[in-house]
């Protein structure tokens, strides 16, 4: 355990970030990393191993960012490192097919109920924007529905009332997105089936797709209420609309087959990412052959990518899925995360701090509120200043959390009881500081 902060604890991180700010907007390549919502400047990471990361000052942290989800096997898992090293030694990219693509495609198709044919891309953003194009092309309709506070990457049509970093930075609808790009994007509150039905009432015959995170993860973790996903499935069936599950966060995370396997609701199109690439840039979208074969070169709907299906990323993904296939993996993730949830509630109660824990598998968010959080309105009503104080005190004690109330924390197979208990000891002190 690190000692509480003193003036020199983050000296190298501060110097490094100051230099980075001259070179990149905010010194970062993804806005949430800049710590805007929690104050201070970010720690700069030197390395990671297992469930821990080390910053450039040599401070060690138990890590719950886990790269925002991909690192379900932990940092630098030996099998993943070996697979990546082997693949890289054979060549980084070819722009021609490799067998690794078919191997990972087979693994995805076997695991994910809705996917019979899959296309690899490089990021979750690419997966969702391609899925939207596919849905529009397949239905001949333009309108899409997304949830208020849902985040599906930064493509224009989806950057409307978006969660994650967009909400954290106070720009849920970004300047620079032309009105025309979002004119066909309809919004509904998460977990509100009546609101979804009302949209179909207003726009019947015009809605190509609903795109939804089946477990919301980008307003913090918010599980679907009973019957919600099945209700959306039925509405889509009744109206000839395609249901897209954005499982970039939940795929291979909440179950090997994703949220669709866990909640037993099968979408038409699935987007994957994060765990799929084991920490390397990799994502995918998939569906039935009937739908997917509308994509070029079989069909006319166009989407392409120089680095798509990159062999090093394929190797990292395959090795990560292999780790997850070990018996008991998901039970272990569940048990560890439940231990964290129970301990956080106990620690908060001891300090008289009101929190609500939302958890699905190894995704967890403690919300600083005394009311259940079931949607974006509930998430944004939380005490974000209290979260910021909690965050800083945790950091000072050697625990890295996503620097926003509107993100999920991730537990990996590399976490263990000792790391969780270390986290809870830190949390007891952090709640006292709130
Ligand atoms: N979907 C990721 C977590 N909400 C994004 C991470 C980021 O914005 O850097």
GROMACS .gro file of C-alpha atoms and ligand atoms in nm:
model
  443
    1UNK     CA    1   0.000   0.000   0.000
    2UNK     CA    2   0.131   0.345  -0.089
    3UNK     CA    3   0.142   0.617   0.169
    4UNK     CA    4  -0.095   0.916   0.132
    5UNK     CA    5   0.005   1.186  -0.113
    6UNK     CA    6   0.283   1.429  -0.046
    7UNK     CA    7   0.425   1.695  -0.274
    8UNK     CA    8   0.661   1.463  -0.454
    9UNK     CA    9   0.443   1.154  -0.500
   10UNK     CA   10   0.326   1.247  -0.851
   11UNK     CA   11   0.621   1.468  -0.952
   12UNK     CA   12   0.722   1.270  -1.260
   13UNK     CA   13   0.361   1.218  -1.371
   14UNK     CA   14   0.298   1.592  -1.341
   15UNK     CA   15   0.611   1.677  -1.540
   16UNK     CA   16   0.531   1.419  -1.804
   17UNK     CA   17   0.169   1.537  -1.836
   18UNK     CA   18   0.279   1.901  -1.856
   19UNK     CA   19   0.497   1.811  -2.155
   20UNK     CA   20   0.217   1.602  -2.312
   21UNK     CA   21  -0.019   1.901  -2.288
   22UNK     CA   22   0.208   2.091  -2.527
   23UNK     CA   23   0.185   1.806  -2.776
   24UNK     CA   24  -0.170   1.668  -2.763
   25UNK     CA   25  -0.507   1.829  -2.672
   26UNK     CA   26  -0.519   1.810  -2.293
   27UNK     CA   27  -0.214   1.587  -2.306
   28UNK     CA   28  -0.430   1.284  -2.378
   29UNK     CA   29  -0.563   1.078  -2.667
   30UNK     CA   30  -0.904   1.016  -2.515
   31UNK     CA   31  -1.065   1.297  -2.313
   32UNK     CA   32  -1.171   1.107  -2.000
   33UNK     CA   33  -0.806   1.033  -1.924
   34UNK     CA   34  -0.741   1.400  -1.843
   35UNK     CA   35  -0.911   1.375  -1.499
   36UNK     CA   36  -1.123   1.685  -1.578
   37UNK     CA   37  -1.411   1.561  -1.363
   38UNK     CA   38  -1.209   1.460  -1.058
   39UNK     CA   39  -0.948   1.735  -1.042
   40UNK     CA   40  -0.572   1.721  -1.050
   41UNK     CA   41  -0.368   1.589  -1.336
   42UNK     CA   42  -0.351   1.227  -1.446
   43UNK     CA   43  -0.096   0.973  -1.341
   44UNK     CA   44   0.119   0.862  -1.633
   45UNK     CA   45   0.158   0.486  -1.654
   46UNK     CA   46   0.488   0.308  -1.701
   47UNK     CA   47   0.376  -0.055  -1.687
   48UNK     CA   48   0.114  -0.302  -1.574
   49UNK     CA   49   0.127  -0.658  -1.443
   50UNK     CA   50  -0.169  -0.865  -1.326
   51UNK     CA   51  -0.419  -0.640  -1.148
   52UNK     CA   52  -0.166  -0.365  -1.082
   53UNK     CA   53  -0.021  -0.072  -1.274
   54UNK     CA   54   0.289   0.133  -1.192
   55UNK     CA   55   0.319   0.502  -1.274
   56UNK     CA   56   0.631   0.687  -1.390
   57UNK     CA   57   0.705   0.788  -1.027
   58UNK     CA   58   0.717   0.420  -0.932
   59UNK     CA   59   0.386   0.426  -0.738
   60UNK     CA   60   0.193   0.100  -0.764
   61UNK     CA   61  -0.188   0.081  -0.786
   62UNK     CA   62  -0.456  -0.185  -0.781
   63UNK     CA   63  -0.625  -0.109  -1.115
   64UNK     CA   64  -0.998  -0.103  -1.184
   65UNK     CA   65  -0.970   0.089  -1.512
   66UNK     CA   66  -0.829  -0.220  -1.685
   67UNK     CA   67  -0.811  -0.014  -2.005
   68UNK     CA   68  -1.191   0.047  -1.973
   69UNK     CA   69  -1.265  -0.323  -2.006
   70UNK     CA   70  -1.037  -0.511  -2.244
   71UNK     CA   71  -0.801  -0.648  -1.978
   72UNK     CA   72  -1.024  -0.916  -1.831
   73UNK     CA   73  -0.718  -1.144  -1.802
   74UNK     CA   74  -0.518  -0.868  -1.631
   75UNK     CA   75  -0.220  -0.669  -1.750
   76UNK     CA   76   0.051  -0.850  -1.947
   77UNK     CA   77  -0.101  -1.195  -1.901
   78UNK     CA   78   0.182  -1.434  -1.998
   79UNK     CA   79  -0.029  -1.626  -2.253
   80UNK     CA   80  -0.143  -1.303  -2.420
   81UNK     CA   81   0.210  -1.161  -2.423
   82UNK     CA   82   0.344  -1.483  -2.577
   83UNK     CA   83   0.072  -1.490  -2.844
   84UNK     CA   84   0.127  -1.124  -2.933
   85UNK     CA   85   0.502  -1.169  -2.947
   86UNK     CA   86   0.472  -1.474  -3.172
   87UNK     CA   87   0.229  -1.296  -3.405
   88UNK     CA   88   0.435  -0.976  -3.422
   89UNK     CA   89   0.748  -1.173  -3.506
   90UNK     CA   90   0.568  -1.308  -3.814
   91UNK     CA   91   0.474  -0.960  -3.938
   92UNK     CA   92   0.252  -0.683  -3.804
   93UNK     CA   93   0.003  -0.638  -4.088
   94UNK     CA   94  -0.041  -0.759  -4.444
   95UNK     CA   95  -0.353  -0.609  -4.599
   96UNK     CA   96  -0.423  -0.966  -4.711
   97UNK     CA   97  -0.617  -1.241  -4.531
   98UNK     CA   98  -0.458  -1.446  -4.251
   99UNK     CA   99  -0.583  -1.766  -4.088
  100UNK     CA  100  -0.594  -1.596  -3.748
  101UNK     CA  101  -0.897  -1.398  -3.869
  102UNK     CA  102  -1.093  -1.716  -3.935
  103UNK     CA  103  -0.982  -1.860  -3.600
  104UNK     CA  104  -1.112  -1.562  -3.403
  105UNK     CA  105  -1.424  -1.544  -3.623
  106UNK     CA  106  -1.501  -1.908  -3.542
  107UNK     CA  107  -1.455  -1.842  -3.171
  108UNK     CA  108  -1.691  -1.541  -3.184
  109UNK     CA  109  -1.955  -1.725  -3.384
  110UNK     CA  110  -1.946  -2.020  -3.144
  111UNK     CA  111  -1.972  -1.797  -2.837
  112UNK     CA  112  -2.222  -1.526  -2.932
  113UNK     CA  113  -2.579  -1.649  -3.000
  114UNK     CA  114  -2.678  -1.385  -3.259
  115UNK     CA  115  -2.362  -1.406  -3.469
  116UNK     CA  116  -2.330  -1.643  -3.765
  117UNK     CA  117  -2.104  -1.421  -3.973
  118UNK     CA  118  -1.871  -1.151  -3.841
  119UNK     CA  119  -1.661  -0.861  -3.974
  120UNK     CA  120  -1.361  -0.736  -3.775
  121UNK     CA  121  -1.289  -0.365  -3.742
  122UNK     CA  122  -1.051  -0.166  -3.523
  123UNK     CA  123  -1.260   0.010  -3.258
  124UNK     CA  124  -1.600   0.004  -3.094
  125UNK     CA  125  -1.683   0.328  -3.275
  126UNK     CA  126  -1.622   0.159  -3.609
  127UNK     CA  127  -1.831  -0.140  -3.506
  128UNK     CA  128  -2.135   0.065  -3.408
  129UNK     CA  129  -2.123   0.304  -3.704
  130UNK     CA  130  -2.092   0.008  -3.940
  131UNK     CA  131  -2.378  -0.173  -3.767
  132UNK     CA  132  -2.597   0.135  -3.812
  133UNK     CA  133  -2.509   0.153  -4.181
  134UNK     CA  134  -2.587  -0.216  -4.217
  135UNK     CA  135  -2.923  -0.177  -4.041
  136UNK     CA  136  -3.017   0.120  -4.258
  137UNK     CA  137  -2.907  -0.058  -4.573
  138UNK     CA  138  -3.087  -0.379  -4.481
  139UNK     CA  139  -3.418  -0.213  -4.389
  140UNK     CA  140  -3.418   0.078  -4.634
  141UNK     CA  141  -3.507   0.305  -4.341
  142UNK     CA  142  -3.313   0.599  -4.195
  143UNK     CA  143  -3.420   0.651  -3.836
  144UNK     CA  144  -3.233   0.496  -3.546
  145UNK     CA  145  -3.312   0.496  -3.175
  146UNK     CA  146  -3.055   0.524  -2.898
  147UNK     CA  147  -3.080   0.578  -2.524
  148UNK     CA  148  -3.021   0.907  -2.349
  149UNK     CA  149  -2.683   0.856  -2.181
  150UNK     CA  150  -2.600   0.557  -2.399
  151UNK     CA  151  -2.256   0.580  -2.555
  152UNK     CA  152  -2.169   0.398  -2.875
  153UNK     CA  153  -1.844   0.567  -2.966
  154UNK     CA  154  -1.800   0.899  -3.139
  155UNK     CA  155  -1.959   0.858  -3.484
  156UNK     CA  156  -2.170   1.164  -3.571
  157UNK     CA  157  -2.511   0.997  -3.577
  158UNK     CA  158  -2.457   0.846  -3.232
  159UNK     CA  159  -2.302   1.140  -3.052
  160UNK     CA  160  -2.632   1.270  -2.924
  161UNK     CA  161  -2.704   1.283  -2.549
  162UNK     CA  162  -2.408   1.049  -2.511
  163UNK     CA  163  -2.274   0.915  -2.183
  164UNK     CA  164  -1.916   0.823  -2.092
  165UNK     CA  165  -1.656   1.096  -2.152
  166UNK     CA  166  -1.908   1.312  -2.339
  167UNK     CA  167  -2.122   1.342  -2.025
  168UNK     CA  168  -1.816   1.361  -1.800
  169UNK     CA  169  -1.691   1.663  -1.992
  170UNK     CA  170  -2.036   1.824  -2.012
  171UNK     CA  171  -2.073   1.785  -2.390
  172UNK     CA  172  -2.325   1.501  -2.432
  173UNK     CA  173  -2.408   1.644  -2.777
  174UNK     CA  174  -2.085   1.760  -2.937
  175UNK     CA  175  -2.029   2.074  -3.143
  176UNK     CA  176  -1.903   1.979  -3.486
  177UNK     CA  177  -2.177   1.724  -3.546
  178UNK     CA  178  -2.395   1.863  -3.829
  179UNK     CA  179  -2.767   1.878  -3.755
  180UNK     CA  180  -2.829   1.664  -4.060
  181UNK     CA  181  -2.613   1.383  -3.921
  182UNK     CA  182  -2.835   1.346  -3.617
  183UNK     CA  183  -3.170   1.438  -3.773
  184UNK     CA  184  -3.266   1.071  -3.785
  185UNK     CA  185  -3.143   0.984  -3.435
  186UNK     CA  186  -3.431   0.938  -3.190
  187UNK     CA  187  -3.381   0.923  -2.814
  188UNK     CA  188  -3.542   0.722  -2.539
  189UNK     CA  189  -3.464   0.685  -2.168
  190UNK     CA  190  -3.296   0.355  -2.076
  191UNK     CA  191  -3.518   0.101  -1.899
  192UNK     CA  192  -3.840   0.270  -2.016
  193UNK     CA  193  -4.034   0.038  -2.245
  194UNK     CA  194  -4.331   0.275  -2.271
  195UNK     CA  195  -4.105   0.546  -2.412
  196UNK     CA  196  -3.973   0.301  -2.671
  197UNK     CA  197  -4.328   0.202  -2.768
  198UNK     CA  198  -4.425   0.568  -2.800
  199UNK     CA  199  -4.141   0.626  -3.050
  200UNK     CA  200  -4.274   0.344  -3.265
  201UNK     CA  201  -4.617   0.504  -3.241
  202UNK     CA  202  -4.478   0.831  -3.377
  203UNK     CA  203  -4.238   0.688  -3.637
  204UNK     CA  204  -4.391   0.355  -3.737
  205UNK     CA  205  -4.232   0.211  -4.051
  206UNK     CA  206  -3.940   0.454  -4.039
  207UNK     CA  207  -3.712   0.309  -3.769
  208UNK     CA  208  -3.423   0.100  -3.901
  209UNK     CA  209  -3.280  -0.001  -3.565
  210UNK     CA  210  -3.266   0.039  -3.193
  211UNK     CA  211  -2.905   0.043  -3.076
  212UNK     CA  212  -2.856  -0.020  -2.706
  213UNK     CA  213  -2.597  -0.131  -2.453
  214UNK     CA  214  -2.789  -0.427  -2.305
  215UNK     CA  215  -2.623  -0.344  -1.974
  216UNK     CA  216  -2.562   0.029  -1.981
  217UNK     CA  217  -2.197   0.085  -1.898
  218UNK     CA  218  -2.133   0.438  -2.011
  219UNK     CA  219  -2.355   0.615  -1.757
  220UNK     CA  220  -2.185   0.398  -1.499
  221UNK     CA  221  -2.310   0.040  -1.481
  222UNK     CA  222  -2.691   0.022  -1.502
  223UNK     CA  223  -2.853  -0.321  -1.546
  224UNK     CA  224  -3.162  -0.373  -1.760
  225UNK     CA  225  -3.481  -0.402  -1.558
  226UNK     CA  226  -3.672  -0.732  -1.576
  227UNK     CA  227  -3.831  -0.779  -1.918
  228UNK     CA  228  -3.682  -0.462  -2.068
  229UNK     CA  229  -3.458  -0.628  -2.327
  230UNK     CA  230  -3.726  -0.886  -2.415
  231UNK     CA  231  -3.974  -0.600  -2.452
  232UNK     CA  232  -3.744  -0.418  -2.695
  233UNK     CA  233  -3.700  -0.744  -2.889
  234UNK     CA  234  -4.077  -0.774  -2.925
  235UNK     CA  235  -4.123  -0.410  -3.028
  236UNK     CA  236  -3.856  -0.452  -3.297
  237UNK     CA  237  -4.017  -0.774  -3.422
  238UNK     CA  238  -4.359  -0.609  -3.434
  239UNK     CA  239  -4.232  -0.314  -3.637
  240UNK     CA  240  -3.974  -0.470  -3.874
  241UNK     CA  241  -3.694  -0.292  -3.690
  242UNK     CA  242  -3.351  -0.443  -3.624
  243UNK     CA  243  -3.228  -0.469  -3.266
  244UNK     CA  244  -2.858  -0.389  -3.227
  245UNK     CA  245  -2.685  -0.482  -2.904
  246UNK     CA  246  -2.373  -0.277  -2.849
  247UNK     CA  247  -2.179  -0.540  -2.655
  248UNK     CA  248  -1.846  -0.363  -2.689
  249UNK     CA  249  -1.831  -0.350  -2.310
  250UNK     CA  250  -2.042  -0.653  -2.214
  251UNK     CA  251  -1.921  -0.898  -2.480
  252UNK     CA  252  -1.715  -1.178  -2.321
  253UNK     CA  253  -1.737  -0.968  -2.001
  254UNK     CA  254  -2.071  -1.040  -1.830
  255UNK     CA  255  -2.074  -1.394  -1.976
  256UNK     CA  256  -1.873  -1.568  -2.246
  257UNK     CA  257  -2.168  -1.518  -2.482
  258UNK     CA  258  -2.218  -1.159  -2.363
  259UNK     CA  259  -2.530  -0.996  -2.221
  260UNK     CA  260  -2.746  -1.165  -2.488
  261UNK     CA  261  -2.649  -1.503  -2.342
  262UNK     CA  262  -2.685  -1.385  -1.983
  263UNK     CA  263  -3.030  -1.232  -2.035
  264UNK     CA  264  -3.140  -1.472  -2.306
  265UNK     CA  265  -3.245  -1.207  -2.557
  266UNK     CA  266  -3.103  -1.237  -2.908
  267UNK     CA  267  -3.046  -0.917  -3.107
  268UNK     CA  268  -3.027  -0.898  -3.486
  269UNK     CA  269  -2.684  -0.735  -3.495
  270UNK     CA  270  -2.413  -0.743  -3.228
  271UNK     CA  271  -2.119  -0.507  -3.182
  272UNK     CA  272  -1.812  -0.634  -2.999
  273UNK     CA  273  -1.479  -0.483  -2.893
  274UNK     CA  274  -1.269  -0.440  -2.578
  275UNK     CA  275  -1.221  -0.799  -2.443
  276UNK     CA  276  -1.236  -0.927  -2.803
  277UNK     CA  277  -0.895  -0.768  -2.869
  278UNK     CA  278  -0.735  -0.854  -2.535
  279UNK     CA  279  -0.595  -0.499  -2.506
  280UNK     CA  280  -0.509  -0.445  -2.873
  281UNK     CA  281  -0.726  -0.239  -3.110
  282UNK     CA  282  -0.992  -0.479  -3.234
  283UNK     CA  283  -1.370  -0.479  -3.260
  284UNK     CA  284  -1.635  -0.651  -3.467
  285UNK     CA  285  -1.996  -0.655  -3.575
  286UNK     CA  286  -2.188  -0.966  -3.661
  287UNK     CA  287  -2.531  -1.103  -3.737
  288UNK     CA  288  -2.706  -1.379  -3.932
  289UNK     CA  289  -2.560  -1.464  -4.274
  290UNK     CA  290  -2.871  -1.314  -4.432
  291UNK     CA  291  -2.801  -0.975  -4.277
  292UNK     CA  292  -2.419  -0.979  -4.287
  293UNK     CA  293  -2.395  -1.083  -4.649
  294UNK     CA  294  -2.542  -0.748  -4.746
  295UNK     CA  295  -2.194  -0.610  -4.672
  296UNK     CA  296  -1.940  -0.566  -4.951
  297UNK     CA  297  -1.797  -0.760  -5.124
  298UNK     CA  298  -2.097  -0.999  -5.113
  299UNK     CA  299  -2.355  -0.722  -5.095
  300UNK     CA  300  -2.359  -0.352  -5.181
  301UNK     CA  301  -2.320  -0.191  -4.835
  302UNK     CA  302  -1.966  -0.060  -4.809
  303UNK     CA  303  -1.727  -0.066  -4.514
  304UNK     CA  304  -1.351  -0.130  -4.518
  305UNK     CA  305  -1.031  -0.098  -4.314
  306UNK     CA  306  -0.657  -0.127  -4.379
  307UNK     CA  307  -0.581  -0.270  -4.036
  308UNK     CA  308  -0.907  -0.464  -3.985
  309UNK     CA  309  -0.846  -0.821  -3.869
  310UNK     CA  310  -0.490  -0.727  -3.776
  311UNK     CA  311  -0.299  -1.048  -3.702
  312UNK     CA  312  -0.142  -0.925  -3.378
  313UNK     CA  313  -0.481  -0.813  -3.246
  314UNK     CA  314  -0.635  -1.144  -3.354
  315UNK     CA  315  -0.366  -1.328  -3.157
  316UNK     CA  316  -0.430  -1.119  -2.845
  317UNK     CA  317  -0.804  -1.182  -2.875
  318UNK     CA  318  -0.766  -1.555  -2.925
  319UNK     CA  319  -0.530  -1.587  -2.627
  320UNK     CA  320  -0.766  -1.385  -2.406
  321UNK     CA  321  -1.067  -1.598  -2.500
  322UNK     CA  322  -0.858  -1.906  -2.421
  323UNK     CA  323  -0.794  -1.771  -2.070
  324UNK     CA  324  -1.168  -1.706  -2.027
  325UNK     CA  325  -1.252  -2.062  -2.131
  326UNK     CA  326  -1.079  -2.200  -1.823
  327UNK     CA  327  -1.347  -2.356  -1.601
  328UNK     CA  328  -1.474  -2.127  -1.328
  329UNK     CA  329  -1.354  -1.801  -1.487
  330UNK     CA  330  -1.688  -1.623  -1.474
  331UNK     CA  331  -1.774  -1.756  -1.127
  332UNK     CA  332  -1.439  -1.625  -1.007
  333UNK     CA  333  -1.503  -1.281  -1.162
  334UNK     CA  334  -1.848  -1.278  -1.006
  335UNK     CA  335  -1.727  -1.375  -0.660
  336UNK     CA  336  -1.445  -1.124  -0.657
  337UNK     CA  337  -1.672  -0.842  -0.771
  338UNK     CA  338  -1.940  -0.935  -0.517
  339UNK     CA  339  -1.673  -0.922  -0.245
  340UNK     CA  340  -1.584  -0.572  -0.367
  341UNK     CA  341  -1.950  -0.467  -0.376
  342UNK     CA  342  -2.024  -0.597  -0.024
  343UNK     CA  343  -1.712  -0.436   0.117
  344UNK     CA  344  -1.784  -0.100  -0.046
  345UNK     CA  345  -2.134  -0.092   0.101
  346UNK     CA  346  -1.999  -0.178   0.446
  347UNK     CA  347  -1.724   0.085   0.420
  348UNK     CA  348  -1.965   0.356   0.302
  349UNK     CA  349  -2.215   0.276   0.577
  350UNK     CA  350  -1.942   0.298   0.840
  351UNK     CA  351  -1.876   0.656   0.727
  352UNK     CA  352  -2.242   0.749   0.685
  353UNK     CA  353  -2.200   0.796   0.308
  354UNK     CA  354  -2.496   0.703   0.088
  355UNK     CA  355  -2.404   0.491  -0.213
  356UNK     CA  356  -2.584   0.256  -0.449
  357UNK     CA  357  -2.385  -0.029  -0.598
  358UNK     CA  358  -2.483  -0.144  -0.947
  359UNK     CA  359  -2.312  -0.463  -1.060
  360UNK     CA  360  -2.345  -0.707  -1.346
  361UNK     CA  361  -2.074  -0.973  -1.338
  362UNK     CA  362  -1.739  -0.798  -1.319
  363UNK     CA  363  -1.875  -0.454  -1.416
  364UNK     CA  364  -1.950  -0.241  -1.112
  365UNK     CA  365  -2.027   0.123  -1.031
  366UNK     CA  366  -2.075   0.272  -0.685
  367UNK     CA  367  -2.307   0.570  -0.737
  368UNK     CA  368  -2.293   0.848  -0.479
  369UNK     CA  369  -2.665   0.873  -0.412
  370UNK     CA  370  -2.927   0.729  -0.178
  371UNK     CA  371  -3.164   0.644  -0.465
  372UNK     CA  372  -3.150   0.342  -0.698
  373UNK     CA  373  -2.990   0.430  -1.033
  374UNK     CA  374  -3.186   0.282  -1.323
  375UNK     CA  375  -3.124   0.539  -1.598
  376UNK     CA  376  -2.925   0.844  -1.705
  377UNK     CA  377  -3.136   1.085  -1.502
  378UNK     CA  378  -3.056   0.885  -1.190
  379UNK     CA  379  -2.687   0.863  -1.277
  380UNK     CA  380  -2.650   1.234  -1.344
  381UNK     CA  381  -2.830   1.320  -1.020
  382UNK     CA  382  -2.542   1.166  -0.822
  383UNK     CA  383  -2.300   1.366  -0.610
  384UNK     CA  384  -2.012   1.387  -0.857
  385UNK     CA  385  -1.811   1.615  -0.626
  386UNK     CA  386  -1.819   1.342  -0.359
  387UNK     CA  387  -1.712   1.089  -0.622
  388UNK     CA  388  -1.420   1.317  -0.713
  389UNK     CA  389  -1.301   1.336  -0.351
  390UNK     CA  390  -1.337   0.961  -0.317
  391UNK     CA  391  -1.143   0.909  -0.640
  392UNK     CA  392  -0.850   1.126  -0.530
  393UNK     CA  393  -0.822   0.965  -0.189
  394UNK     CA  394  -0.827   0.620  -0.349
  395UNK     CA  395  -0.555   0.727  -0.592
  396UNK     CA  396  -0.340   0.861  -0.309
  397UNK     CA  397  -0.369   0.521  -0.143
  398UNK     CA  398  -0.278   0.319  -0.450
  399UNK     CA  399  -0.608   0.239  -0.623
  400UNK     CA  400  -0.685   0.355  -0.979
  401UNK     CA  401  -1.052   0.400  -1.069
  402UNK     CA  402  -1.203   0.534  -1.390
  403UNK     CA  403  -1.198   0.912  -1.331
  404UNK     CA  404  -1.571   0.967  -1.368
  405UNK     CA  405  -1.895   0.874  -1.197
  406UNK     CA  406  -2.024   0.778  -1.541
  407UNK     CA  407  -1.797   0.481  -1.607
  408UNK     CA  408  -1.797   0.119  -1.495
  409UNK     CA  409  -1.508  -0.025  -1.294
  410UNK     CA  410  -1.371  -0.355  -1.418
  411UNK     CA  411  -1.249  -0.653  -1.216
  412UNK     CA  412  -1.015  -0.898  -1.390
  413UNK     CA  413  -0.910  -1.258  -1.339
  414UNK     CA  414  -0.579  -1.119  -1.215
  415UNK     CA  415  -0.748  -0.952  -0.917
  416UNK     CA  416  -0.751  -1.159  -0.601
  417UNK     CA  417  -0.892  -1.142  -0.250
  418UNK     CA  418  -0.582  -0.965  -0.124
  419UNK     CA  419  -0.613  -0.689  -0.386
  420UNK     CA  420  -0.986  -0.650  -0.317
  421UNK     CA  421  -0.926  -0.628   0.059
  422UNK     CA  422  -0.648  -0.375   0.002
  423UNK     CA  423  -0.898  -0.175  -0.205
  424UNK     CA  424  -1.160  -0.195   0.069
  425UNK     CA  425  -0.916  -0.075   0.335
  426UNK     CA  426  -0.842   0.224   0.111
  427UNK     CA  427  -1.215   0.277   0.049
  428UNK     CA  428  -1.286   0.287   0.423
  429UNK     CA  429  -1.050   0.583   0.452
  430UNK     CA  430  -1.172   0.739   0.125
  431UNK     CA  431  -1.539   0.735   0.233
  432UNK     CA  432  -1.434   0.904   0.558
  433UNK     CA  433  -1.281   1.182   0.345
  434UNK     CA  434  -1.599   1.231   0.139
  435LIG     N1  435  -1.620   0.332  -2.394
  435LIG     C1  436  -1.508   0.368  -2.313
  435LIG     C2  437  -1.547   0.377  -2.169
  435LIG     N2  438  -1.665   0.442  -2.145
  435LIG     C3  439  -1.439   0.485  -2.362
  435LIG     C4  440  -1.311   0.512  -2.296
  435LIG     C5  441  -1.266   0.646  -2.333
  435LIG     O1  442  -1.351   0.732  -2.355
  435LIG     O2  443  -1.145   0.664  -2.337
   0.00000   0.00000   0.00000
